Amino acid sequence: MSARLFPAQEIGSLMKPRWQILGQHGEPLDARAREEFRGANERYHFADDAPAAAAALLDGRSREAGAEGVRDLGALFALRLLEAAGLARVYDGEARRIEMYEYPIRQMRGFQFQGHVRSFDNKYYLKAAVTDEVRLERPYHVEEFDFVRRHARGEPKLPITGPYTLADWSYNEHYLARRPGWKGPSVRRAAQREFVVDLAQRAIRPTLAALIERGCRVIQIDEPAAGTHPDEADLVVEGFNAATDGLDAEFSMHICYSDYRDLLPELLEAKRCRQWAWEFANRDRDGRDGYEVLKALAEYGDSRSIGLGVVDVHRDEVEKPELVADRIRRAAKYLGDPARLWVNPDCGLRTRRIDIATRKLEAVVAGAALARAEFENPRA
Amino acid sequence: MIVRTGLTGPFPRSEALVAATRDLDRGRVTPEVVEDLYGRTEAEVVALERRLGFTTITGGYLRSADLFRPFAETWEGFTVGPLTRWFETNTFYRQPILHAPPERVPGAIAARLPPALRADPARAGVLVPGPYTFAGLLENRSGEAEEALVHRLGRLLAEEVRELAGAGYATFQFTEPLLVDRPPERALAEAVVAAYAAIRASAGSATTLVWTYGADAVPAFPLLDRLPVGIVGVDLAETDWEAIPSSAERRGLGLGVVDPRTTLVEEAADVVRIVHALKERRRPSVVWLGPGGPLDLVPWEPATRKLHLLPAAQQMLSREGGGGP
């Protein structure tokens, strides 16, 4: 627990700047990208730690900067942006990651990509099937973390996709096929349990262990699929417990866009989870109190800290600090303990332009300062 | 017992169509190029449906944005609302917002049917939302109570069926996942029965199916067995087939035997074993074998592979005297 009330933390990815996208594809920067780079560097001085790559990029020699060099710059930019906004816990905006499913799956054996599935309209995602036992090629996110650890001025907090979500977003062939006969609901559930636990034990846990060995102390396990099948909350927990078994780090679980009441009390059995990092601001509108659900945690007597989503990542409108402070105030009331609150955006800000994401992060910090002043000087 | 087969929801887009529609959104290709590809891909789906001997032809509903969109965009009283999760999947629909009692626009839905259906109405499988799912998943700002809305949507869908049946369309499937996800009770259940009675009365000699999926259908069977439709379909990946109750009435039974949540191909022998058991228990006049839900939850290639289960099971049953398509 932090000594100050309401410390701020990152929660996920940031939009990649145009210069990074062009640069890592080996394309020269156009005038707009160059101007964005220069403007950002004047503000954050992020290129100081990678001057050769920055010079090559600005000089139209993107290939010479190299994809990794450009990604280094992207990671430094995100780190400095988060630090400048006043966050206590930072990461690299997931500057090296494309998304949260395909990359981890490609670090494992036992999967075959099957093709694209439509999410809505003309939006699709790639999906793999597990066709053999899950095996980890090698722990992942390790070099990424090393880079952050070397360069971060705040405390690094690493996000990693959890076993339940990786299983839910994959097709289960192998674990189903091992069971003879018709694959009805009970067979499907048992096979999914095996899949989740195998992913947790054989892929996620060794990766977490490698990260911890490198000094990673704060780890956020992302389980956005948890809310998709509320009746499988026990599988989410089983995966979480298997992935973190015997490991010593400060683990949190990030879930978003779910009715958390449907996941309780099963979720509370996640033994080594020390923080629930959930989205709330998105539902705090139109007369609805998005934070009231915290009462349920209080009723169950759960005493873990909360990563409180106080800004909505799906709308451009930037929350005023007063609104953020009000949200913190309500959450503190429902929990009955302000000292358990961290503040953060609802989810990754990659859906918002960098300038809007920056202002939202600043609103998080400013709102926390307002609330802190009230709680620390109640008569002021 | 007659065994029929066919798609019970949209088919996935091909990888080429995925790429083209993405490029369309990015302004890299023209709508004409994509439309041409839609036509060619739809022809491929039709050819596949014919090759597999399906009872109905759908063309895969490749252009369809979601189940409600043709209605929300053409019927009066609606606007198209925000993206909303489609049951327990990673797919989304745009929630229709109903501002006033809805009114249908004659001819509008017929004009939106896929070209493959319009080319051969007699063999077309027309997929529409069921009145209960439609009423339950829209945002109702019309002030009308849910029971009344189910009634009204049932009447409007009945009018659509009458118009389409008059044009030669012969098979109508009402997609009703909400019937098993949240089975209606009391007055709402009666409204559902009444809505289907109106639809049945308009359908004439056309085949009517109610297709449920996504949840265990067993608790809903007391209601499903009362629906005045030709065939009621259930998702056998979510429903324990051994718990399906017996029935004295000889009516059609739809079995969702192709699980769209896995790329694993099901075994025809397992399907035959289940059909035999249910034949004893329910004595269905017709068994309709199809995907348990929308097959576009898997990509094109595995979806194609999985569909071969249906003729394989149908042939095994036919050899045993089960009847043909």
XYZ file of C-alpha atoms in Angstrom:
705
model
C 0.000 0.000 0.000
C 1.280 3.436 -0.902
C 1.850 5.971 1.877
C -0.130 8.710 0.120
C -3.815 8.375 -0.536
C -4.994 7.664 -4.068
C -1.760 7.036 -5.968
C -2.233 6.832 -9.728
C -1.208 3.955 -11.955
C -1.314 2.915 -15.593
C -3.705 0.162 -16.591
C -2.892 -0.789 -20.178
C -1.958 0.275 -23.636
C -1.644 3.688 -25.253
C -2.247 4.474 -28.901
C 0.962 4.179 -30.887
C 2.070 7.508 -32.313
C 2.133 7.869 -36.061
C 5.911 8.183 -36.119
C 6.250 4.814 -34.388
C 3.928 3.030 -36.800
C 5.677 4.454 -39.861
C 9.122 4.013 -38.384
C 8.791 0.417 -37.281
C 7.605 -0.487 -40.776
C 10.742 1.098 -42.183
C 8.831 3.948 -43.807
C 10.224 7.488 -43.660
C 8.316 9.913 -41.470
C 6.016 12.318 -43.253
C 5.836 15.955 -42.159
C 3.011 15.322 -39.696
C 4.753 12.409 -38.026
C 8.003 14.349 -37.803
C 6.234 17.303 -36.235
C 4.473 15.033 -33.724
C 7.780 13.446 -32.802
C 9.496 16.786 -32.286
C 6.563 18.195 -30.281
C 6.482 15.149 -28.009
C 10.229 15.170 -27.533
C 10.243 18.853 -26.615
C 7.736 18.027 -23.918
C 9.066 14.696 -22.631
C 12.704 14.460 -23.821
C 12.142 10.773 -24.353
C 14.691 10.546 -27.183
C 17.544 11.400 -24.834
C 17.874 7.694 -24.030
C 17.976 6.561 -27.671
C 19.577 9.417 -29.589
C 20.918 7.397 -32.518
C 17.552 5.847 -33.362
C 15.848 9.234 -32.965
C 18.346 10.940 -35.267
C 17.962 8.254 -37.926
C 14.184 8.388 -37.714
C 14.039 12.167 -38.034
C 16.561 12.055 -40.828
C 14.324 9.847 -42.974
C 16.413 6.751 -42.304
C 13.776 4.634 -40.583
C 15.343 1.386 -41.756
C 18.588 2.430 -40.166
C 16.784 3.198 -36.911
C 15.495 -0.364 -37.082
C 12.120 -1.683 -35.934
C 13.451 -2.421 -32.446
C 15.083 0.989 -32.208
C 11.795 2.641 -33.119
C 9.924 0.495 -30.603
C 12.450 1.532 -27.964
C 11.571 5.128 -28.748
C 7.853 4.288 -28.541
C 8.367 2.687 -25.141
C 10.404 5.644 -23.885
C 7.792 8.081 -25.131
C 5.007 6.236 -23.271
C 7.078 5.954 -20.092
C 7.883 9.653 -20.029
C 4.311 10.600 -20.858
C 2.948 8.505 -17.966
C 5.597 9.831 -15.603
C 4.974 13.438 -16.624
C 1.273 12.954 -16.006
C 2.160 12.093 -12.401
C 1.577 8.336 -12.271
C 3.304 6.424 -9.519
C 3.241 3.106 -11.378
C 4.085 3.092 -15.045
C 4.797 0.829 -17.989
C 5.621 1.378 -21.634
C 2.099 1.811 -23.000
C 2.507 -1.690 -24.466
C 4.486 -0.016 -27.219
C 5.981 -3.307 -28.409
C 2.733 -5.265 -28.419
C 0.180 -5.380 -31.209
C -2.597 -6.757 -29.074
C -3.013 -8.991 -26.043
C -3.852 -12.382 -27.606
C -1.834 -13.171 -30.701
C 1.574 -12.272 -29.277
C 1.412 -14.551 -26.203
C -0.055 -17.398 -28.251
C 2.823 -17.121 -30.719
C 5.239 -17.677 -27.827
C 3.726 -21.107 -27.229
C 3.517 -24.432 -29.002
C 0.325 -26.418 -29.364
C -1.659 -23.713 -31.175
C -2.618 -23.272 -34.809
C -4.114 -20.032 -36.080
C -7.388 -20.739 -37.843
C -8.312 -17.438 -39.446
C -10.382 -14.353 -38.758
C -13.638 -14.074 -36.885
C -15.897 -11.078 -37.209
C -16.378 -9.091 -34.040
C -18.830 -6.598 -35.562
C -19.354 -4.780 -38.852
C -16.003 -5.040 -40.685
C -13.913 -5.591 -37.570
C -12.242 -8.967 -37.096
C -9.813 -10.757 -34.835
C -7.469 -13.658 -35.447
C -8.176 -16.785 -33.501
C -6.127 -19.913 -32.845
C -7.081 -23.439 -31.860
C -5.200 -25.423 -29.267
C -4.430 -28.635 -31.127
C -1.828 -30.149 -28.818
C -0.659 -29.801 -25.249
C 0.326 -26.253 -24.407
C 4.062 -25.702 -24.208
C 5.930 -22.473 -23.703
C 8.657 -21.715 -26.225
C 10.300 -19.283 -23.833
C 9.100 -16.758 -21.260
C 7.871 -13.601 -22.958
C 7.662 -9.900 -22.074
C 11.033 -10.368 -20.353
C 13.155 -8.149 -22.622
C 10.318 -5.659 -22.692
C 10.316 -5.547 -18.902
C 14.112 -5.278 -18.756
C 13.938 -2.189 -20.945
C 11.236 -0.604 -18.806
C 13.106 -1.395 -15.599
C 16.252 0.237 -16.955
C 14.468 3.403 -18.020
C 11.477 3.889 -15.744
C 11.600 6.588 -13.102
C 8.364 5.391 -11.520
C 7.656 1.857 -10.299
C 7.098 -0.542 -13.227
C 3.821 -2.437 -13.329
C 3.656 -5.126 -15.976
C 0.394 -6.178 -17.666
C 0.024 -9.737 -18.952
C -2.931 -11.573 -20.450
C -4.332 -14.155 -18.063
C -4.867 -17.860 -18.758
C -8.642 -17.743 -18.703
C -8.779 -15.038 -21.371
C -6.235 -16.792 -23.598
C -8.275 -19.999 -23.350
C -11.597 -18.272 -23.882
C -10.328 -16.482 -26.973
C -9.012 -19.741 -28.464
C -10.792 -22.786 -29.832
C -10.418 -25.818 -27.666
C -9.680 -28.833 -29.855
C -7.014 -30.798 -28.050
C -8.603 -31.017 -24.634
C -12.028 -31.759 -26.127
C -10.719 -34.391 -28.515
C -9.142 -36.323 -25.647
C -12.607 -37.044 -24.333
C -14.530 -39.659 -26.304
C -18.152 -39.276 -27.331
C -20.426 -36.294 -27.653
C -19.019 -32.996 -26.379
C -21.963 -31.787 -24.355
C -21.919 -29.053 -21.716
C -20.268 -31.037 -18.929
C -17.541 -32.360 -21.248
C -16.907 -28.897 -22.654
C -16.555 -27.435 -19.204
C -14.143 -30.119 -18.016
C -12.061 -29.708 -21.173
C -11.970 -25.949 -20.751
C -10.818 -26.326 -17.181
C -7.910 -28.521 -18.306
C -7.014 -25.978 -20.980
C -7.049 -23.028 -18.575
C -4.976 -24.842 -15.968
C -2.461 -26.069 -18.542
C -2.055 -22.550 -19.900
C -1.610 -21.234 -16.386
C 0.888 -23.865 -15.265
C 2.843 -24.414 -18.456
C 2.944 -20.956 -20.008
C 1.882 -18.133 -17.732
C 3.502 -19.264 -14.495
C 6.981 -19.835 -16.000
C 6.712 -16.441 -17.674
C 5.726 -14.767 -14.423
C 8.555 -16.562 -12.623
C 11.069 -15.310 -15.198
C 9.743 -11.776 -14.894
C 9.913 -11.878 -11.107
C 13.459 -13.172 -11.300
C 14.309 -10.088 -13.357
C 12.915 -7.858 -10.642
C 9.302 -7.455 -11.674
C 7.400 -6.768 -8.457
C 4.000 -5.500 -9.610
C 2.068 -7.565 -12.139
C -1.407 -7.017 -13.515
C -3.066 -10.149 -14.868
C -5.596 -9.097 -17.484
C -8.754 -11.188 -17.639
C -11.152 -9.201 -19.828
C -12.955 -12.403 -20.809
C -13.918 -13.068 -17.202
C -17.203 -11.277 -17.571
C -18.172 -13.111 -20.759
C -19.163 -16.303 -18.960
C -20.068 -15.433 -15.379
C -20.766 -19.099 -14.644
C -17.063 -19.784 -15.239
C -15.795 -17.390 -12.552
C -14.358 -20.402 -10.733
C -12.244 -21.186 -13.814
C -10.909 -17.619 -13.850
C -9.867 -18.117 -10.244
C -8.409 -21.554 -10.842
C -6.308 -20.181 -13.695
C -5.178 -17.207 -11.634
C -4.210 -19.386 -8.674
C -2.360 -21.889 -10.858
C -0.484 -19.113 -12.677
C 0.660 -17.415 -9.473
C 1.173 -20.507 -7.329
C 4.233 -20.069 -5.103
C 5.233 -16.771 -6.712
C 6.007 -13.670 -4.762
C 4.899 -10.432 -6.392
C 2.127 -7.910 -6.007
C -0.530 -9.331 -8.333
C -3.670 -7.575 -9.455
C -6.495 -8.742 -11.693
C -7.908 -6.417 -14.338
C -11.442 -7.059 -15.525
C -13.586 -4.645 -17.468
C -17.088 -4.221 -18.880
C -18.580 -6.911 -16.699
C -21.185 -7.105 -14.025
C -18.811 -7.834 -11.173
C -21.652 -8.966 -8.917
C -22.079 -11.974 -11.228
C -18.471 -12.985 -10.532
C -18.759 -12.761 -6.769
C -18.080 -14.409 -4.426
C -16.168 -16.935 -6.593
C -13.603 -14.337 -7.664
C -12.619 -13.689 -4.075
C -10.884 -17.086 -4.021
C -8.029 -15.669 -6.131
C -5.549 -16.143 -3.336
C -2.575 -14.118 -4.407
C -4.538 -11.269 -5.960
C -3.889 -8.127 -3.950
C -5.802 -5.655 -6.079
C -8.946 -5.608 -8.227
C -8.303 -3.245 -11.129
C -11.748 -2.741 -12.592
C -13.575 -0.383 -14.910
C -16.228 1.797 -13.294
C -16.331 5.212 -14.995
C -17.939 3.865 -18.172
C -21.055 2.947 -16.221
C -21.096 6.054 -14.053
C -23.509 8.163 -16.091
C -27.117 8.799 -16.958
C -27.995 8.926 -13.290
C -26.353 5.566 -12.526
C -23.751 5.250 -9.804
C -21.002 3.167 -11.348
C -19.189 2.713 -8.055
C -22.020 1.268 -6.031
C -20.894 -2.247 -6.946
C -18.030 -1.749 -4.496
C -20.557 -2.238 -1.723
C -20.641 -5.895 -2.697
C -16.935 -6.242 -1.937
C -17.473 -4.564 1.419
C -20.376 -6.892 2.148
C -18.192 -9.909 1.468
C -15.555 -8.452 3.765
C -12.950 -8.348 1.021
C -10.077 -6.105 2.052
C -7.940 -5.977 -1.083
C -7.001 -2.702 -2.706
C -8.888 -1.386 -5.704
C -7.478 -0.042 -8.939
C -10.329 2.371 -9.429
C -11.250 3.255 -13.003
C -12.075 6.946 -12.803
C -11.989 7.975 -16.469
C -13.856 6.392 -19.372
C -11.576 5.200 -22.165
C -14.350 5.068 -24.757
C -15.237 8.734 -24.860
C -13.205 11.745 -25.942
C -14.792 14.032 -23.399
C -12.157 14.595 -20.722
C -13.442 14.236 -17.186
C -13.036 17.221 -14.924
C -10.872 16.686 -11.822
C -13.929 17.479 -9.687
C -15.783 14.523 -11.241
C -12.788 12.251 -10.655
C -12.632 13.431 -7.032
C -16.342 12.767 -6.624
C -15.883 9.243 -7.958
C -13.039 8.620 -5.537
C -15.130 10.000 -2.698
C -18.014 7.669 -3.477
C -15.737 4.654 -3.852
C -14.081 5.423 -0.516
C -17.489 5.639 1.107
C -18.655 2.298 -0.322
C -15.409 0.553 0.614
C -15.223 2.240 3.993
C -11.481 2.756 3.627
C -9.886 5.408 1.387
C -6.420 3.956 1.944
C -7.269 0.973 -0.256
C -7.790 3.038 -3.388
C -5.452 3.429 -6.321
C -6.730 5.421 -9.274
C -6.377 4.717 -12.976
C -8.257 4.867 -16.282
C -10.980 2.240 -16.718
C -8.892 0.262 -19.191
C -6.115 0.819 -21.736
C -6.315 4.231 -23.396
C -5.284 2.969 -26.837
C -8.737 3.835 -28.164
C -8.097 7.544 -27.573
C -5.765 9.959 -29.360
C -2.545 10.642 -27.480
C -3.523 14.218 -26.630
C -6.847 13.087 -25.178
C -5.265 10.153 -23.334
C -2.740 12.575 -21.835
C -5.437 14.941 -20.630
C -7.427 12.049 -19.173
C -4.366 10.846 -17.267
C -3.781 14.369 -15.997
C -7.415 14.472 -14.871
C -6.877 11.225 -12.948
C -3.936 12.737 -11.093
C -5.571 16.133 -10.525
C -8.801 14.514 -9.292
C -6.814 12.312 -6.919
C -5.046 15.400 -5.570
C -8.381 17.098 -4.922
C -9.745 14.064 -3.121
C -6.511 13.624 -1.190
C -6.667 17.191 0.045
C -10.197 16.624 1.298
C -9.362 13.387 3.083
C -6.119 14.627 4.534
C -7.522 17.996 5.633
C -11.188 17.219 6.228
C -11.933 20.667 7.652
C -10.184 22.649 4.947
C -38.789 -39.585 -39.696
C -37.449 -37.110 -42.194
C -33.919 -35.753 -41.724
C -33.210 -32.243 -42.997
C -30.079 -30.145 -42.854
C -29.127 -26.524 -43.288
C -27.404 -23.470 -41.887
C -29.130 -21.922 -38.913
C -27.263 -18.623 -38.865
C -24.710 -16.616 -40.816
C -21.672 -18.312 -42.359
C -18.228 -16.695 -41.846
C -16.731 -14.413 -44.429
C -13.836 -15.828 -46.428
C -10.345 -14.549 -45.655
C -10.420 -12.697 -48.992
C -13.654 -11.001 -47.976
C -12.217 -10.179 -44.562
C -9.279 -8.467 -46.243
C -11.478 -6.663 -48.766
C -13.938 -5.322 -46.197
C -11.061 -4.146 -44.026
C -9.546 -2.423 -47.034
C -12.914 -0.851 -47.768
C -12.995 0.715 -44.305
C -9.470 2.032 -44.867
C -10.395 3.493 -48.241
C -8.049 1.192 -50.138
C -10.673 -0.440 -52.369
C -13.928 0.711 -53.884
C -17.379 -0.513 -52.768
C -17.801 -2.004 -56.262
C -14.790 -4.267 -55.796
C -16.107 -5.485 -52.453
C -19.626 -5.959 -53.795
C -18.242 -8.091 -56.596
C -16.394 -10.213 -54.046
C -19.521 -10.522 -51.928
C -21.318 -11.895 -54.975
C -18.608 -14.413 -55.780
C -18.230 -15.526 -52.152
C -21.979 -15.884 -51.757
C -21.978 -18.071 -54.861
C -19.321 -20.233 -53.200
C -21.484 -20.647 -50.103
C -24.500 -21.527 -52.218
C -22.434 -24.090 -54.101
C -21.287 -25.553 -50.794
C -24.853 -25.717 -49.473
C -25.952 -27.494 -52.648
C -22.986 -29.845 -52.619
C -23.729 -30.815 -49.025
C -27.361 -31.430 -49.932
C -28.816 -28.887 -47.536
C -32.575 -28.556 -47.458
C -32.349 -24.777 -47.552
C -30.037 -22.318 -49.286
C -28.991 -19.161 -47.437
C -25.891 -17.861 -49.173
C -24.448 -17.417 -45.710
C -25.923 -13.949 -45.026
C -22.430 -12.585 -45.594
C -23.495 -8.948 -45.858
C -25.600 -9.096 -42.723
C -24.324 -6.729 -40.046
C -26.356 -8.403 -37.335
C -29.686 -10.130 -36.842
C -31.641 -6.941 -36.143
C -30.048 -4.438 -38.487
C -32.343 -4.978 -41.508
C -35.331 -4.342 -39.263
C -33.837 -1.503 -37.216
C -32.833 0.228 -40.448
C -36.059 -0.215 -42.358
C -38.959 -0.475 -39.926
C -40.348 2.763 -38.554
C -39.861 3.630 -34.901
C -36.236 2.478 -34.664
C -32.782 3.973 -34.627
C -29.593 1.948 -34.520
C -27.925 2.169 -31.124
C -24.581 1.322 -29.492
C -22.469 -1.778 -29.847
C -23.642 -4.412 -27.408
C -22.199 -7.827 -26.620
C -24.028 -10.742 -28.258
C -24.638 -13.151 -25.402
C -21.510 -14.908 -24.145
C -19.394 -14.253 -27.221
C -16.803 -11.781 -28.404
C -19.157 -10.568 -31.100
C -21.344 -7.496 -30.912
C -24.536 -6.135 -32.396
C -25.825 -2.626 -32.588
C -28.713 -2.469 -30.196
C -31.908 -1.259 -31.875
C -33.506 1.614 -30.006
C -37.273 1.681 -30.240
C -38.684 5.173 -29.831
C -42.314 4.527 -30.768
C -44.474 1.510 -31.550
C -42.786 -0.066 -34.575
C -44.305 -0.207 -38.032
C -43.090 -2.296 -40.915
C -42.483 -0.896 -44.351
C -43.917 -3.304 -46.953
C -41.280 -4.716 -49.253
C -38.346 -3.346 -47.276
C -37.213 -6.616 -45.719
C -37.752 -8.569 -48.940
C -35.489 -6.097 -50.716
C -32.751 -6.643 -48.117
C -32.688 -10.436 -48.429
C -29.430 -11.817 -49.831
C -29.452 -12.140 -53.635
C -28.996 -15.918 -53.337
C -32.339 -16.190 -51.584
C -34.140 -13.983 -54.049
C -32.861 -16.165 -56.866
C -34.560 -19.283 -55.520
C -37.257 -18.403 -52.943
C -38.675 -21.917 -52.787
C -35.426 -23.281 -51.421
C -34.371 -20.214 -49.476
C -33.893 -20.278 -45.737
C -35.079 -16.912 -44.472
C -33.469 -16.020 -41.133
C -35.210 -13.442 -38.973
C -35.151 -12.541 -35.290
C -37.746 -14.185 -33.116
C -40.179 -11.772 -31.479
C -39.067 -12.566 -27.926
C -35.353 -12.111 -28.620
C -36.065 -8.985 -30.647
C -38.193 -7.435 -27.900
C -35.779 -8.450 -25.165
C -32.574 -7.203 -26.741
C -33.691 -3.835 -28.061
C -33.696 -0.721 -25.924
C -37.344 0.005 -25.440
C -38.065 3.724 -25.163
C -41.500 3.354 -26.725
C -43.315 3.096 -23.432
C -44.903 -0.191 -24.488
C -44.764 -3.058 -21.981
C -42.622 -6.047 -22.985
C -45.594 -8.403 -23.340
C -47.367 -5.949 -25.644
C -44.178 -5.449 -27.596
C -43.722 -9.201 -28.105
C -47.316 -9.325 -29.372
C -46.732 -6.412 -31.703
C -43.447 -7.710 -33.074
C -45.090 -11.113 -33.582
C -47.827 -9.481 -35.653
C -45.335 -7.483 -37.694
C -43.164 -10.524 -38.326
C -46.306 -12.425 -39.294
C -46.997 -9.761 -41.902
C -43.449 -10.108 -43.218
C -43.925 -13.871 -43.431
C -47.230 -13.446 -45.260
C -45.617 -11.113 -47.785
C -42.604 -13.356 -48.312
C -44.622 -16.579 -48.423
C -46.761 -14.898 -51.085
C -43.579 -14.358 -53.085
C -42.738 -18.057 -52.865
C -40.463 -18.229 -49.843
C -41.035 -21.522 -48.073
C -38.818 -21.750 -44.977
C -38.616 -19.223 -42.145
C -36.305 -19.529 -39.183
C -36.912 -17.399 -36.101
C -33.691 -16.989 -34.157
C -34.449 -17.063 -30.449
C -31.379 -17.423 -28.225
C -33.086 -15.388 -25.519
C -35.778 -18.064 -25.115
C -33.200 -20.319 -23.473
C -30.913 -17.655 -22.028
C -33.795 -16.040 -20.141
C -36.916 -18.186 -20.509
C -40.068 -16.071 -20.280
C -42.621 -16.793 -17.610
C -46.347 -16.267 -17.109
C -47.805 -13.384 -19.178
C -44.619 -12.973 -21.170
C -44.568 -16.674 -22.037
C -48.195 -16.417 -23.161
C -47.279 -13.428 -25.325
C -44.558 -15.497 -26.990
C -46.997 -18.323 -27.736
C -49.504 -15.828 -29.133
C -46.840 -14.184 -31.294
C -45.965 -17.519 -32.859
C -49.618 -18.352 -33.349
C -49.899 -15.172 -35.427
C -46.811 -16.123 -37.397
C -48.046 -19.678 -37.953
C -51.358 -18.353 -39.251
C -49.527 -16.239 -41.837
C -47.094 -18.869 -42.971
C -49.522 -21.085 -44.889
C -47.696 -24.205 -46.002
C -44.251 -22.758 -45.324
C -41.933 -24.445 -42.817
C -41.387 -22.493 -39.614
C -38.465 -23.085 -37.265
C -37.626 -21.557 -33.916
C -33.898 -21.920 -33.317
C -32.500 -21.476 -29.818
C -28.854 -21.560 -28.813
C -26.225 -20.447 -26.361
C -27.759 -21.901 -23.209
C -29.286 -25.066 -21.818
C -32.697 -25.486 -23.462
C -34.027 -28.054 -21.002
C -35.641 -25.536 -18.608
C -37.378 -23.891 -21.574
C -38.879 -27.090 -23.010
C -42.303 -26.686 -21.379
C -42.651 -23.480 -23.375
C -40.809 -24.641 -26.497
C -43.197 -27.576 -26.753
C -46.149 -25.177 -26.809
C -44.885 -23.025 -29.667
C -47.073 -23.538 -32.742
C -44.192 -23.926 -35.194
C -42.970 -26.794 -37.308
C -39.562 -27.319 -35.728
C -37.885 -26.180 -32.516
C -34.088 -26.273 -32.522
C -31.750 -26.600 -29.538
C -27.990 -26.244 -29.163
C -26.561 -29.618 -28.152
C -23.242 -28.158 -27.033
C -25.115 -26.270 -24.315
C -27.972 -28.686 -23.727
C -27.548 -32.110 -22.190
C -29.417 -34.165 -24.782
C -30.095 -36.891 -22.248
C -32.135 -34.398 -20.215
C -34.395 -33.373 -23.116
C -37.889 -34.332 -21.992
C -40.057 -36.838 -23.813
C -43.007 -35.691 -25.862
C -46.191 -37.404 -26.940
C -46.733 -34.987 -29.791
C -44.989 -35.755 -33.072
C -43.392 -32.464 -33.999
C -40.140 -31.393 -35.588
C -36.946 -31.305 -33.571
C -33.931 -29.238 -34.523
C -30.568 -30.392 -33.228
C -27.621 -28.010 -33.194
C -24.916 -30.623 -33.673
C -22.185 -28.452 -35.195
C -20.656 -26.519 -32.310
C -19.598 -23.059 -33.493
C -17.438 -22.533 -30.397
C -14.790 -25.035 -31.419
C -12.980 -25.847 -34.632
C -12.984 -29.521 -33.663
C -15.134 -31.508 -36.104
C -17.890 -33.538 -34.504
C -18.332 -37.278 -35.138
C -21.297 -38.361 -37.257
C -21.618 -41.571 -35.219
C -22.217 -39.501 -32.065
C -24.934 -37.545 -33.836
C -26.612 -40.711 -35.047
C -26.579 -42.145 -31.526
C -28.246 -38.998 -30.151
C -30.861 -38.930 -32.908
C -31.733 -42.562 -32.209
C -32.221 -41.877 -28.528
C -34.310 -38.780 -29.116
C -36.343 -40.582 -31.754
C -37.429 -43.031 -29.072
C -38.166 -40.309 -26.581
C -39.870 -37.667 -28.724
C -40.903 -39.449 -31.926
C -40.138 -36.345 -34.049
C -41.763 -36.104 -37.469
C -38.726 -34.231 -38.746
C -35.186 -33.893 -37.421
C -33.324 -30.805 -38.612
C -29.561 -31.045 -38.185
C -27.597 -27.805 -38.242
C -25.043 -25.656 -36.461
C -25.863 -25.032 -32.806
C -25.601 -21.288 -33.350
C -24.104 -18.791 -35.776
C -21.254 -20.604 -37.502
C -19.479 -17.306 -38.115
C -17.981 -17.755 -34.648
C -15.352 -19.852 -36.463
C -13.375 -18.784 -39.537
C -14.259 -19.803 -43.091
C -12.018 -22.824 -43.507
C -12.873 -24.678 -40.279
C -16.540 -23.747 -40.729
C -16.513 -25.394 -44.135
C -14.774 -28.448 -42.708
C -17.257 -28.771 -39.862
C -20.325 -28.611 -42.089
C -19.457 -31.934 -43.706
C -20.737 -33.568 -40.546
C -24.303 -32.825 -41.570
C -24.544 -34.870 -44.792
C -22.456 -37.611 -43.190
C -24.914 -37.964 -40.309
C -27.873 -37.585 -42.638
C -26.616 -40.361 -44.891
C -25.999 -42.710 -41.973
C -29.526 -42.086 -40.734
C -30.995 -42.456 -44.223
C -29.264 -45.794 -44.740
C -31.004 -46.943 -41.605
C -34.351 -45.902 -43.062
C -34.473 -42.466 -41.528
C -35.570 -40.734 -44.738
C -33.976 -38.240 -47.077
C -33.930 -34.479 -47.395
